[in-house]
XYZ file of C-alpha atoms in Angstrom:
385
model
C 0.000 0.000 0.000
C 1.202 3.141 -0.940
C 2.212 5.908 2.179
C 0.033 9.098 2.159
C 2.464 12.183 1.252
C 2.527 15.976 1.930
C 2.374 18.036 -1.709
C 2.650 21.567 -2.321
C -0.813 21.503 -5.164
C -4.189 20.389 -5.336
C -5.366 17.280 -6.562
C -6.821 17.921 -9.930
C -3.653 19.178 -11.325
C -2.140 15.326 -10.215
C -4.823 13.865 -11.855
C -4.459 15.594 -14.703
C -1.183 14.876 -15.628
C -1.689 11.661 -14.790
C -4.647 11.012 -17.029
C -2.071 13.020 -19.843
C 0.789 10.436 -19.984
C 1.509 6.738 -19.894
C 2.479 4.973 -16.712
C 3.520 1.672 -17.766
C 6.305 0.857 -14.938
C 8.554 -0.841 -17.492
C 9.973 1.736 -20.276
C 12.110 -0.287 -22.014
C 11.163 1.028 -24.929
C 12.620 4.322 -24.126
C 15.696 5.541 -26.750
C 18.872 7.820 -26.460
C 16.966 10.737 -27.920
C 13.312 9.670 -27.125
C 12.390 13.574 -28.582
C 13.724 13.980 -32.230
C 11.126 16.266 -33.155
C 12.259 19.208 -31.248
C 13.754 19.269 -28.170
C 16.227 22.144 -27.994
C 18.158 24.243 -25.426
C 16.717 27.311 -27.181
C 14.454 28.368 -30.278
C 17.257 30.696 -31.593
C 20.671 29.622 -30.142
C 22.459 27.049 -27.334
C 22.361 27.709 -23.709
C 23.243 25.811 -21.086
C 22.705 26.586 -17.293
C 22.259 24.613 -14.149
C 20.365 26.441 -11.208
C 19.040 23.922 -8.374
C 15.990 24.684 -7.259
C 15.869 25.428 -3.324
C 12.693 26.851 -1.887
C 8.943 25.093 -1.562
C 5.971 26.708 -3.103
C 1.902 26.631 -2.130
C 0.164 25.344 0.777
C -0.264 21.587 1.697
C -2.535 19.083 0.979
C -2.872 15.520 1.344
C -3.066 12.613 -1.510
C -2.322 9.433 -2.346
C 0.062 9.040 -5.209
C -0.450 5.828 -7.434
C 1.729 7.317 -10.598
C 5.402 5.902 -10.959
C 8.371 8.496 -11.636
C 8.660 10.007 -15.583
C 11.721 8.841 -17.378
C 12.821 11.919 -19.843
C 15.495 10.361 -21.636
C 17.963 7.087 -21.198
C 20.639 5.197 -22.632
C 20.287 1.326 -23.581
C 23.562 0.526 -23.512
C 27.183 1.805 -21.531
C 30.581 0.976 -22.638
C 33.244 1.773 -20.233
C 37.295 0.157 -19.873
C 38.102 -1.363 -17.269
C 38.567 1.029 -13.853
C 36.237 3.410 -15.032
C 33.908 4.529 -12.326
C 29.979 3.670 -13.096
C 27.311 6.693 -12.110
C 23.918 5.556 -13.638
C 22.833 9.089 -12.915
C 24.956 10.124 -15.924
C 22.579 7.707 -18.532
C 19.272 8.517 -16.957
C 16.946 11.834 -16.655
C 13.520 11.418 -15.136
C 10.920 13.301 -12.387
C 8.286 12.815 -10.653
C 4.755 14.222 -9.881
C 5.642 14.954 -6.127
C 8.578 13.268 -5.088
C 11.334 16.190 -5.802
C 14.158 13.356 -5.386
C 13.031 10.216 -6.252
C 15.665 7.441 -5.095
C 18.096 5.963 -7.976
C 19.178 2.297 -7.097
C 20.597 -0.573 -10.016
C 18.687 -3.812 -10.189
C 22.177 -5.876 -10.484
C 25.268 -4.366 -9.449
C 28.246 -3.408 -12.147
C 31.568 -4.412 -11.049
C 34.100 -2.174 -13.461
C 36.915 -3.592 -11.946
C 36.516 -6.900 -14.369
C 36.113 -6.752 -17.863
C 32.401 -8.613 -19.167
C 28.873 -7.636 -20.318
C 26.559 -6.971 -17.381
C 22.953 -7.171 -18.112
C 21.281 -4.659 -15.346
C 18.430 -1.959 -14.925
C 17.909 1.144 -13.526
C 15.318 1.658 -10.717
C 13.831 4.737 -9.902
C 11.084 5.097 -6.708
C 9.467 7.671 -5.209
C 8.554 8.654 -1.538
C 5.500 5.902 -2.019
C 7.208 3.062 -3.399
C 5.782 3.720 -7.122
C 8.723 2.631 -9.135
C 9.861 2.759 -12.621
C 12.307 0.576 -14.360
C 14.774 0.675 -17.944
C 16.804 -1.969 -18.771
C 20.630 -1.422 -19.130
C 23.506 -3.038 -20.735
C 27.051 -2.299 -19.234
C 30.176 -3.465 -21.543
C 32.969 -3.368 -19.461
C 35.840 -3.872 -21.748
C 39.993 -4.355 -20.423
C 42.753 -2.602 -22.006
C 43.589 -5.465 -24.710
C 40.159 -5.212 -26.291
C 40.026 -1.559 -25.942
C 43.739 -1.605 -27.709
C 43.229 -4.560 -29.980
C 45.931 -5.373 -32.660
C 45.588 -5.036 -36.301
C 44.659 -8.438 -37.892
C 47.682 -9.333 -40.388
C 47.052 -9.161 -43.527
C 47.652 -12.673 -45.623
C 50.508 -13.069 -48.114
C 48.848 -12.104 -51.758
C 45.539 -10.729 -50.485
C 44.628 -7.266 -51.718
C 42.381 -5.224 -48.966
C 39.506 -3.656 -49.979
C 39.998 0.213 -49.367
C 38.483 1.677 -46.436
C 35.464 3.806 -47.844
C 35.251 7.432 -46.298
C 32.770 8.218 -43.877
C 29.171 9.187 -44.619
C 29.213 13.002 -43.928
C 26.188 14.126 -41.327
C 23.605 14.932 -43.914
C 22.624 18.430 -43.142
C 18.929 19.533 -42.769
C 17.270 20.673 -46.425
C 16.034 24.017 -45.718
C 12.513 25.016 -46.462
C 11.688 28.224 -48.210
C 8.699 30.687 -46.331
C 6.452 30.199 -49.914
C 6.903 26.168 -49.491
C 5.860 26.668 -45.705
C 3.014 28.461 -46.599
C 1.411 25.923 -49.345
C 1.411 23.088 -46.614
C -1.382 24.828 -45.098
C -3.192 26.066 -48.394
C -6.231 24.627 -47.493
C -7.047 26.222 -44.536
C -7.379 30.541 -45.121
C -7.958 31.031 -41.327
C -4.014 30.846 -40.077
C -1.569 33.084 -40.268
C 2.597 32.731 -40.794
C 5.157 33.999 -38.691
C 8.900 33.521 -37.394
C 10.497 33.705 -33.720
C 14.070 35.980 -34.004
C 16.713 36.907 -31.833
C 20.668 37.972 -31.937
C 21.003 34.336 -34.025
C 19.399 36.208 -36.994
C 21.363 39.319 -37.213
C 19.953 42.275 -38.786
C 16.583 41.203 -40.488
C 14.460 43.565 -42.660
C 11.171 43.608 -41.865
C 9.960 45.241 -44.597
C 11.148 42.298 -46.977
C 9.560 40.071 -43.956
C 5.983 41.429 -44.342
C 6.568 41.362 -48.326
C 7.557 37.487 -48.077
C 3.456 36.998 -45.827
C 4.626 37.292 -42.708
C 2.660 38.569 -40.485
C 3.522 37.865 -37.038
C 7.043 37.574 -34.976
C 8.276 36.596 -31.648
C 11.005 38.774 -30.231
C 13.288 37.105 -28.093
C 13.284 39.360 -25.312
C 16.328 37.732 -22.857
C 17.357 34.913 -20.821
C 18.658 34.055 -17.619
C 22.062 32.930 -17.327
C 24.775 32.780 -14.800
C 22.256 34.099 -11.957
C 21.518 37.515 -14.298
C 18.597 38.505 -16.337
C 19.971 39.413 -19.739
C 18.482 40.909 -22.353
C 18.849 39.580 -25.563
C 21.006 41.931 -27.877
C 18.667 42.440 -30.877
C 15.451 42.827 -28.699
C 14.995 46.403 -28.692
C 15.986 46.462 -33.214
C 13.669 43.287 -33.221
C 10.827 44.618 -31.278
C 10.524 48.302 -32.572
C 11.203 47.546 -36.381
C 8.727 44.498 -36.486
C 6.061 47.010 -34.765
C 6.866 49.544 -37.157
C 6.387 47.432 -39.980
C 2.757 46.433 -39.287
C 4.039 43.384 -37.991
C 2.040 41.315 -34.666
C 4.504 40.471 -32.201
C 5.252 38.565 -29.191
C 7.711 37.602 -26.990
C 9.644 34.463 -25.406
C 12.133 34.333 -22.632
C 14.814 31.538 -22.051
C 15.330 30.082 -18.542
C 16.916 27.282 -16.374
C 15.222 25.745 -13.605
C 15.258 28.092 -10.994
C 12.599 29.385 -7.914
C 9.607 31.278 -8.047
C 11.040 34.212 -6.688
C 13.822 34.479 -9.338
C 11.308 33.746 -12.134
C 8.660 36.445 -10.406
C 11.744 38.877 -10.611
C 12.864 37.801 -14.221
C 9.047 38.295 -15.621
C 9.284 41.821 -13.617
C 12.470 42.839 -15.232
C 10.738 41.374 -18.804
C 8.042 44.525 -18.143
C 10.647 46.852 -17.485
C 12.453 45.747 -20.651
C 9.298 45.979 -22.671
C 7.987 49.526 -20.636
C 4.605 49.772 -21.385
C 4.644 48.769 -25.438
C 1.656 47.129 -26.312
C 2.333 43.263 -27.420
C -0.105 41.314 -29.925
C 0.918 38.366 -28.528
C 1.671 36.701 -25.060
C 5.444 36.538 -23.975
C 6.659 32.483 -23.891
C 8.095 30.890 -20.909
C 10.737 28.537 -22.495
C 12.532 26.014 -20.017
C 14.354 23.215 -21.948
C 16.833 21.583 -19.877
C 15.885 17.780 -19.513
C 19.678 16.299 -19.418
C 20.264 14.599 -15.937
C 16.669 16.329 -14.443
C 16.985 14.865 -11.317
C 19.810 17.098 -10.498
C 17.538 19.752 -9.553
C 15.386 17.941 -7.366
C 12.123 19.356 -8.167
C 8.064 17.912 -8.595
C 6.452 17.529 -11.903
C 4.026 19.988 -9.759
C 6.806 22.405 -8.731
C 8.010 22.840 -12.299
C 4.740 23.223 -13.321
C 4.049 26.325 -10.436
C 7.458 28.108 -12.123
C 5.144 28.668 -15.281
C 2.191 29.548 -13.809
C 3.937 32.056 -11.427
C 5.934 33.527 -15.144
C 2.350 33.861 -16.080
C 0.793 35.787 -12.951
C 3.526 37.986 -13.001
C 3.231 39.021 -15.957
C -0.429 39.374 -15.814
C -0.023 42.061 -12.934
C 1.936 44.541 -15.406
C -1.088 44.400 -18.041
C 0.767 41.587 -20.102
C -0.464 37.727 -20.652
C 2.247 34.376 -20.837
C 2.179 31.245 -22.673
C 3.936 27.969 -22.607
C 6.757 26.831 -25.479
C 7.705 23.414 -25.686
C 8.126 20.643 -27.688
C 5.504 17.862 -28.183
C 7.208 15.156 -26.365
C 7.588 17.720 -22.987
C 4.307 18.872 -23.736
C 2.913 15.300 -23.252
C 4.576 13.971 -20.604
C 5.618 16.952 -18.429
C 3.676 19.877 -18.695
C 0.052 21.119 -18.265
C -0.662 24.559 -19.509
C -4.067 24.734 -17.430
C -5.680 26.564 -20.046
C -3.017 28.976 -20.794
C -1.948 29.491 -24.458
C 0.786 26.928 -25.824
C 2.953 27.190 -28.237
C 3.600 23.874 -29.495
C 7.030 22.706 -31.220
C 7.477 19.862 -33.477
C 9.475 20.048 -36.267
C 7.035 17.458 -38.831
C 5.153 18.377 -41.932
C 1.916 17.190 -39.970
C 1.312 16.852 -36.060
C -0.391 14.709 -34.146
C 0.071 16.701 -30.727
C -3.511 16.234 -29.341
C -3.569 18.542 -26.544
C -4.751 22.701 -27.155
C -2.442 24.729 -28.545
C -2.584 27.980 -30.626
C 0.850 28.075 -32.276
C 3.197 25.396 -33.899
C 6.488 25.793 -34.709
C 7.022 23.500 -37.611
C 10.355 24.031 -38.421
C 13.715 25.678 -37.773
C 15.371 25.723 -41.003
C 13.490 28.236 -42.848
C 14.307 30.698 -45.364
C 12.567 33.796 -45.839
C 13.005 37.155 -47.276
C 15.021 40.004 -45.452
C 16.678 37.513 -43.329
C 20.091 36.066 -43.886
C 20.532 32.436 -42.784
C 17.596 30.000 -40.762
C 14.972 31.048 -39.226
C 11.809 29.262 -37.198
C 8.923 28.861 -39.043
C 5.446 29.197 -37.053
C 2.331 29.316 -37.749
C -1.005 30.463 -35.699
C -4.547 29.721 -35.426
C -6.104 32.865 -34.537
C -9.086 31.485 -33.661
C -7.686 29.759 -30.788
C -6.024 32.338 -28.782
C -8.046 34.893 -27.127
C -5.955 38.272 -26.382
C -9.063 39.925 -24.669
């Protein structure tokens, strides 16, 4: 029987993620990558940051939790030499709905010291014994296999040459026109692009020309315990406005608290002082590598957004949620707010509300030189009133 735990939310918001993602105990299935369709550290450019959340949030309430812990990512297989030390922390990533440090323990143990295949899993449990498990293989291999000699070559036999290596294909680009004939059939949506420093100096003029008609700004992000503001924002944000563009907003962050993201959605109204947005500003956390490290609830994550939200709400200004289709399914619920959905496909099958998709982040469009994200919005799902 499961122990009765103290949580910092109601129970409806349990219940609804619960009822929004599977719980079968045994993931095996789960890949390296498990999100190729877009799951990036930003929409524009690369950041990395590690901030550990510290403080609680919300009252208490009792419930009984039934739900095992969320694996975000995992490796199948390890291949270490001999005398290497063995952290299963550094192959796994998961969370859970209340447990903020669900407890990591191996199903077999891996002795590195001797060179062999050991056939293992990880085990992850929360506070009420609800456990989840992924199968591992550990190769431990010794120094002559990891060294091997060259096989010698018989008298009279001619090798056959070593063919070069297949060069990473790179990503074919997709033109704004191509983008917009996908969704020919439907007159109601509209096209856009998200920017920042990444693009340079775009021409928004040429933008509109190309059928644009909306753009997110990238406003800043918060890195190395400072709010910065991104370098293009205030070029971005006045010349799309004064091009009879609609435009928005997104801001980058780590995992932190809800007073630091309360202060970093206060500092986003200062930055934007009173200018009138079309749009709502995006709250867009993306760092899923090694979760665990932060030690924070499905339910606390989830509070981080909602507090970016209210925040923003009290300076006259409205947020929405950016993510990609595998978070937005296993790890996030909006509660109603808009979401901006990201999933890099010709064709979604995201099932959940969203407003917004960002389709793909290797367009080409006028007046800008290089990729851009390609978006585009179904006005008759987002409500700006």
């Amino acid at each position: 029987m499961n122990k009765t735990k103290i949580v910092s939310v109601m129970l409806l918001f349990a219940l609804t993620l619960s009822a929004c993602r599977n719980n079968t105990a045994d993931t095996s299935d789960i890949s390296d990558t498990p999100d190729t369709s877009a799951d990036i550290s930003d929409i524009s450019g690369t950041e990395t940051e590690l901030t550990v959340y510290t403080e609680s949030m919300a009252t208490t309430e009792q419930v009984n939790d039934t739900t095992a812990p969320v694996l975000l990512s995992a490796r199948n297989s390890v291949r270490l030499n001999v005398g290497d030390i063995f952290d299963a922390n550094e192959y796994i990533s998961y969370i859970d709905d209340y447990d903020s440090s669900p407890k990591l323990s191996l199903e077999t143990e891996v002795d590195t010291t001797v060179a062999g295949t050991y056939e293992t899993a990880i085990i992850v449990t929360d506070a009420s014994g609800n456990r989840t498990r992924k199968s591992l293989t550990v190769r431990v291999v010794g120094e002559d296999e990891s060294k091997s000699s060259p096989t010698p070559t018989p008298e009279g036999f001619t090798p056959t040459p070593t063919p070069s290596p297949t060069p990473t294909p790179v990503p074919e680009t997709l033109s704004f026109d191509e983008f917009k004939s996908r969704f020919a059939s439907d007159p109601s949506v509209e096209f856009g692009i998200d920017v920042s420093k990444w693009q340079g100096d775009v021409d928004y003029g040429a933008v509109k020309a190309a059928g644009c008609t909306f753009v997110i700004v990238k406003i800043g992000t918060y890195h190395k315990g400072e709010f910065v503001i991104d370098a293009k924002f205030e070029e971005n944000l006045t010349n799309a406005k004064a091009a009879g563009l609609k435009v928005g907003g997104y801001f980058y962050t780590p995992v932190t608290s809800e007073e630091v993201i309360r202060d970093n959605a206060d500092k986003i109204c200062e930055a934007l002082a009173g200018r009138t947005l079309d749009l709502p500003v995006a709250y867009d956390m993306e760092q899923w590598d090694r979760f665990q490290q932060y030690k924070i609830s499905l339910i606390e994550l989830n509070e981080l957004f909602y507090s970016f939200c209210e925040q923003l709400e009290q300076h006259g200004y409205s947020g929405m949620l950016y993510n990609s289709k595998n978070k937005l399914e296993t790890v996030w619920d909006a509660k109603g707010r808009p979401v901006w959905l990201a999933h890099y496909s010709k064709e979604t099958d995201y099932s959940g509300d969203y407003f917004m998709w960002q389709a793909s982040n290797v367009g080409r469009i006028d007046g800008i030189n290089g990729d851009v994200d390609l978006n585009v919005m179904y006005p008759g799902r987002y409500d700006n009133g």
